[in-house]
PDB file of C-alpha atoms in Angstrom:
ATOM      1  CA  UNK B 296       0.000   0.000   0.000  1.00  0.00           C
ATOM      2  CA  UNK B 297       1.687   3.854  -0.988  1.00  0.00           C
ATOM      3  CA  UNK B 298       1.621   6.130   1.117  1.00  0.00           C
ATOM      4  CA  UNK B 299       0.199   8.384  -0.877  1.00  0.00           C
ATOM      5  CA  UNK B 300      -3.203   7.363  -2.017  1.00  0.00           C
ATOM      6  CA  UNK B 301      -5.422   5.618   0.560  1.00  0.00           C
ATOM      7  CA  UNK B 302      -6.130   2.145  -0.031  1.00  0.00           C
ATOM      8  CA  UNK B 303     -10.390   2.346  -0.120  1.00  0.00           C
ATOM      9  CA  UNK B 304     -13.181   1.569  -3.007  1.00  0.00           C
ATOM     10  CA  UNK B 305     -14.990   4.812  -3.330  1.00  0.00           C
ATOM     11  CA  UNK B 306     -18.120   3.578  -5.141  1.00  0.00           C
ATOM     12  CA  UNK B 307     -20.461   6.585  -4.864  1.00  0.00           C
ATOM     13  CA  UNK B 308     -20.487  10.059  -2.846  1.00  0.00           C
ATOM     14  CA  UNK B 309     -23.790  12.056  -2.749  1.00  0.00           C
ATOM     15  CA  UNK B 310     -23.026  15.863  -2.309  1.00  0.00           C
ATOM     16  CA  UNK B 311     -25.134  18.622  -0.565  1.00  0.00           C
ATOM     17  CA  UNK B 312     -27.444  18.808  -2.975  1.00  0.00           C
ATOM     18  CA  UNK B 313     -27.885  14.726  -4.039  1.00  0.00           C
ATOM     19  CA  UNK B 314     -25.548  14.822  -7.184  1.00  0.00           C
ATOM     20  CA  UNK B 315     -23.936  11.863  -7.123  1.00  0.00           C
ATOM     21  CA  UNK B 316     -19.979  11.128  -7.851  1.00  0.00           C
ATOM     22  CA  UNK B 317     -19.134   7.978  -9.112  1.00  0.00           C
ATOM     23  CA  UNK B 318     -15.642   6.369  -8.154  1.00  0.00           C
ATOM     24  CA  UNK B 319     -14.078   4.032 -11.335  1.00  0.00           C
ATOM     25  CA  UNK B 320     -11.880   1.298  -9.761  1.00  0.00           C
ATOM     26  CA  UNK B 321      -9.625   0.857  -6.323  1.00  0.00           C
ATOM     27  CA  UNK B 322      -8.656   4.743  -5.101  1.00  0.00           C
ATOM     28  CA  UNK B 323     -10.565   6.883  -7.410  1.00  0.00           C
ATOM     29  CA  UNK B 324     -11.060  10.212  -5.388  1.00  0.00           C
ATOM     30  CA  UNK B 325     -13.682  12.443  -6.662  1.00  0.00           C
ATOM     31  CA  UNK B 326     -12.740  16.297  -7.607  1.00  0.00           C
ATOM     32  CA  UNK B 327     -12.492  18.360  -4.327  1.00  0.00           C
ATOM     33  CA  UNK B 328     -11.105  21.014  -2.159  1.00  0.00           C
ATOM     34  CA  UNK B 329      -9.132  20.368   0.771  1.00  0.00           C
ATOM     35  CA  UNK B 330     -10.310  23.334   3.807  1.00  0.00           C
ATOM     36  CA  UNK B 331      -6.682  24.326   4.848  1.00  0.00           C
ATOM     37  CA  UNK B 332      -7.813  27.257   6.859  1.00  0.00           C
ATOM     38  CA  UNK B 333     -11.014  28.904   7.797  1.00  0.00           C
ATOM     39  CA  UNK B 334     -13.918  27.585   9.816  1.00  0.00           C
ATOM     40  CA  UNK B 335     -14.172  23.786  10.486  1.00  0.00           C
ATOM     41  CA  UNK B 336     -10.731  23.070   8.795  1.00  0.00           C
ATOM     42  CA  UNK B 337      -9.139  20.618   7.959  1.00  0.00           C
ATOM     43  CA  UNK B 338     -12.335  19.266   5.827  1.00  0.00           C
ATOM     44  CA  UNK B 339     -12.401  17.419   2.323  1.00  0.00           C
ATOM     45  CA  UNK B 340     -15.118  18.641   0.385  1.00  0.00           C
ATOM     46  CA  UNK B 341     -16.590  16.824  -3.050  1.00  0.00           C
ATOM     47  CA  UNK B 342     -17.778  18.909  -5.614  1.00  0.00           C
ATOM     48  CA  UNK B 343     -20.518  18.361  -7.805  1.00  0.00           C
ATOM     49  CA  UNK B 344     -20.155  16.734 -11.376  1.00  0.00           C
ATOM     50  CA  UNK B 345     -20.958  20.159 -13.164  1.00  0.00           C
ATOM     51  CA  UNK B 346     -21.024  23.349 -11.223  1.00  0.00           C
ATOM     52  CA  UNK B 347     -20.307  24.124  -7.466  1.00  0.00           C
ATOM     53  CA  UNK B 348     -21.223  27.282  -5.743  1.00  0.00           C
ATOM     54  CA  UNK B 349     -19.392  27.975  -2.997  1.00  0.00           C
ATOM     55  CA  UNK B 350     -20.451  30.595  -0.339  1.00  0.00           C
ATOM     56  CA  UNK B 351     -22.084  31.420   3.334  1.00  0.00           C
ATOM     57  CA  UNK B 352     -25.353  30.305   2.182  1.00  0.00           C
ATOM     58  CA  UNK B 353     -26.792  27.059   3.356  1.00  0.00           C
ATOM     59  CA  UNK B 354     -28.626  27.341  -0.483  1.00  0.00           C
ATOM     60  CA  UNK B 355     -24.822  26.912  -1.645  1.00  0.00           C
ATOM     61  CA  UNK B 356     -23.531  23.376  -2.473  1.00  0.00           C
ATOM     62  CA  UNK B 357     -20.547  23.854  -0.292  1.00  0.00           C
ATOM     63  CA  UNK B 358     -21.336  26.310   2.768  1.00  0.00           C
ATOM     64  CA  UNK B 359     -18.949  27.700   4.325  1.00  0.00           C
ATOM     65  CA  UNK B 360     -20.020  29.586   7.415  1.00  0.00           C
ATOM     66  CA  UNK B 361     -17.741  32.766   7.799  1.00  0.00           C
ATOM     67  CA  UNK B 362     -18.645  36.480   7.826  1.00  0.00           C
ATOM     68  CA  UNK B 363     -15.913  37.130   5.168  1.00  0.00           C
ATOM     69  CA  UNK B 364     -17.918  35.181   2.436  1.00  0.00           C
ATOM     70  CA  UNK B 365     -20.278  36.318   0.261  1.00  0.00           C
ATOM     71  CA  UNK B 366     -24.072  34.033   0.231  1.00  0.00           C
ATOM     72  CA  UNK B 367     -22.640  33.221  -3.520  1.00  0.00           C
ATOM     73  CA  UNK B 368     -19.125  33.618  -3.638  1.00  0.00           C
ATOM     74  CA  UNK B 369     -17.475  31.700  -6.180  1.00  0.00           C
ATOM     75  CA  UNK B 370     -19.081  28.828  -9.211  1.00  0.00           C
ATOM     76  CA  UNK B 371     -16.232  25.847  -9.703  1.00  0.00           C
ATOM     77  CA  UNK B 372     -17.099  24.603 -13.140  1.00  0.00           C
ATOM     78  CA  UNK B 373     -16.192  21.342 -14.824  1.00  0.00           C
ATOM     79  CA  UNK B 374     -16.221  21.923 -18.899  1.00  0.00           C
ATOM     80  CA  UNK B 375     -14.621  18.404 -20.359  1.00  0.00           C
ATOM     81  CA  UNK B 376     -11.482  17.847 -18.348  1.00  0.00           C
ATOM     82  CA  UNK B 377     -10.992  21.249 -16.914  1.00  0.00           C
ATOM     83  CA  UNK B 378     -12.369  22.831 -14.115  1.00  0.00           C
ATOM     84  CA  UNK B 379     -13.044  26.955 -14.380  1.00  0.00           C
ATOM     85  CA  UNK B 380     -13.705  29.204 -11.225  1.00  0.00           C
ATOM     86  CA  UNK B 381     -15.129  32.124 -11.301  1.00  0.00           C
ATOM     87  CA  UNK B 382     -16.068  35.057  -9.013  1.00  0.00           C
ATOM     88  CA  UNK B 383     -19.774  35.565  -8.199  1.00  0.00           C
ATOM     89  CA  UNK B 384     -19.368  39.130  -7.465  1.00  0.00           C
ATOM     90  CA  UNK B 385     -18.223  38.863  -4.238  1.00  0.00           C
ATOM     91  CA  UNK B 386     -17.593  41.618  -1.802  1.00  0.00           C
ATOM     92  CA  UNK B 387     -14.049  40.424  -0.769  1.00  0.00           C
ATOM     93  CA  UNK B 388     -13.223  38.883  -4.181  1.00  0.00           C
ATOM     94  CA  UNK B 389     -11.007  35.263  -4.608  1.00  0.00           C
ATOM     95  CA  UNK B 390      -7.715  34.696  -4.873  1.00  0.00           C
ATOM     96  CA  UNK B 391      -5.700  32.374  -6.694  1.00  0.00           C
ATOM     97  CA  UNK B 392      -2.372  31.360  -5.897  1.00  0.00           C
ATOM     98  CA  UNK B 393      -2.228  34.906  -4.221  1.00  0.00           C
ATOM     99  CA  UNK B 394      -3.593  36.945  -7.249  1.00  0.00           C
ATOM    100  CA  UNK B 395      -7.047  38.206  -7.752  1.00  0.00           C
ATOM    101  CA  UNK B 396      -8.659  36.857  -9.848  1.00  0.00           C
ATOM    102  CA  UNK B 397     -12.499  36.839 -11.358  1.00  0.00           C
ATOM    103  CA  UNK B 398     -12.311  33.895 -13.727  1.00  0.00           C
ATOM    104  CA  UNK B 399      -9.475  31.123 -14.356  1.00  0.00           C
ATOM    105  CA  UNK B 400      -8.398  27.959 -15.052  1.00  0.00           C
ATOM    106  CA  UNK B 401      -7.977  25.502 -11.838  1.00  0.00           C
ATOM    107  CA  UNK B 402      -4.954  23.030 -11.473  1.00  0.00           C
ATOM    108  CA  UNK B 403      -4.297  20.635  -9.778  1.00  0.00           C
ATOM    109  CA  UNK B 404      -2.704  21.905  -6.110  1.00  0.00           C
ATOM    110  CA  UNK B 405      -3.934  25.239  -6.759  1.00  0.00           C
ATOM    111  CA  UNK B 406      -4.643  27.384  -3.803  1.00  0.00           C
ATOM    112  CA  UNK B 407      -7.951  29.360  -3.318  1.00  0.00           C
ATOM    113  CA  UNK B 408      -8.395  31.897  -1.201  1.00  0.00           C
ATOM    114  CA  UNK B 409     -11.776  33.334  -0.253  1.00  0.00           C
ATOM    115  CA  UNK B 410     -11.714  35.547   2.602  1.00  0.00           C
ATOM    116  CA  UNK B 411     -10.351  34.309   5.697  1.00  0.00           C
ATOM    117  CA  UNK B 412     -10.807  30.641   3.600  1.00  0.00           C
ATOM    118  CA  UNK B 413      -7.733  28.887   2.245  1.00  0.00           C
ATOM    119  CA  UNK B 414      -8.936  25.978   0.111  1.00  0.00           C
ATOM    120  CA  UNK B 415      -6.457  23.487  -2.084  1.00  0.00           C
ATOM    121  CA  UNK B 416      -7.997  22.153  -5.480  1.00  0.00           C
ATOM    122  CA  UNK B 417      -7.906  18.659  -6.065  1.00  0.00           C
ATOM    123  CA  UNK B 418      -8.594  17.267  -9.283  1.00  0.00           C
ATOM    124  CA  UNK B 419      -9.126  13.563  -8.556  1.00  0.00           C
ATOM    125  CA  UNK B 420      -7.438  10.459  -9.551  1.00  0.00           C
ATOM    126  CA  UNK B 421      -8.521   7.150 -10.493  1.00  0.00           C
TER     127      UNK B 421
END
């Protein structure tokens, strides 16, 4: 067994709101962000197969309750392989890799930050 992937079957994970992620094979791991700082961290969070909002709201798919997000803060979107964030018009704006930004392209280990929220991307593996 590697150290680096953990040895489990990940068959299905049902998100926030009941999308479901479907695992191929022995240690597929679903698209995510990894909570690195903010409220509740550390926390693994799945996103949805198309589109994830993230924001304060509990109408988001990920909520993330601090007073620095916006209800709506930022849309991760899937489009083929790539993943696409964008800024919702938030009041305190997003950050990536330490640069504002209002739309880019995500990569793998990228770093997000959103307010007093630091949030790694993870693209998945199986």
């Amino acid at each position: 067994m590697s150290k680096d992937k953990p040895d489990f079957d990940l068959e299905t994970t049902v998100v926030k709101d009941h999308s479901v992620i479907t695992g191929v094979g022995r240690n597929a791991v679903p698209p995510r962000l990894e909570l690195v700082r903010g409220p509740e961290a550390p926390r693994v969070l799945p996103l949805c197969p198309d589109e994830t909002v993230v924001g304060r709201s509990h109408q988001a798919n990920i909520c993330i309750e601090s007073s620095l997000l916006s209800r709506r803060h930022m849309l991760i979107r899937k489009s083929g392989p790539e993943f696409r964030l964008n800024d919702l018009d938030s009041a305190n704006g997003v950050f990536l890799n330490g640069v504002r930004v209002h739309s880019a392209g995500l990569f793998e280990g990228d770093t997000i930050q959103i307010g007093d929220v630091v949030l790694v991307f993870r693209e998945g593996a199986g």
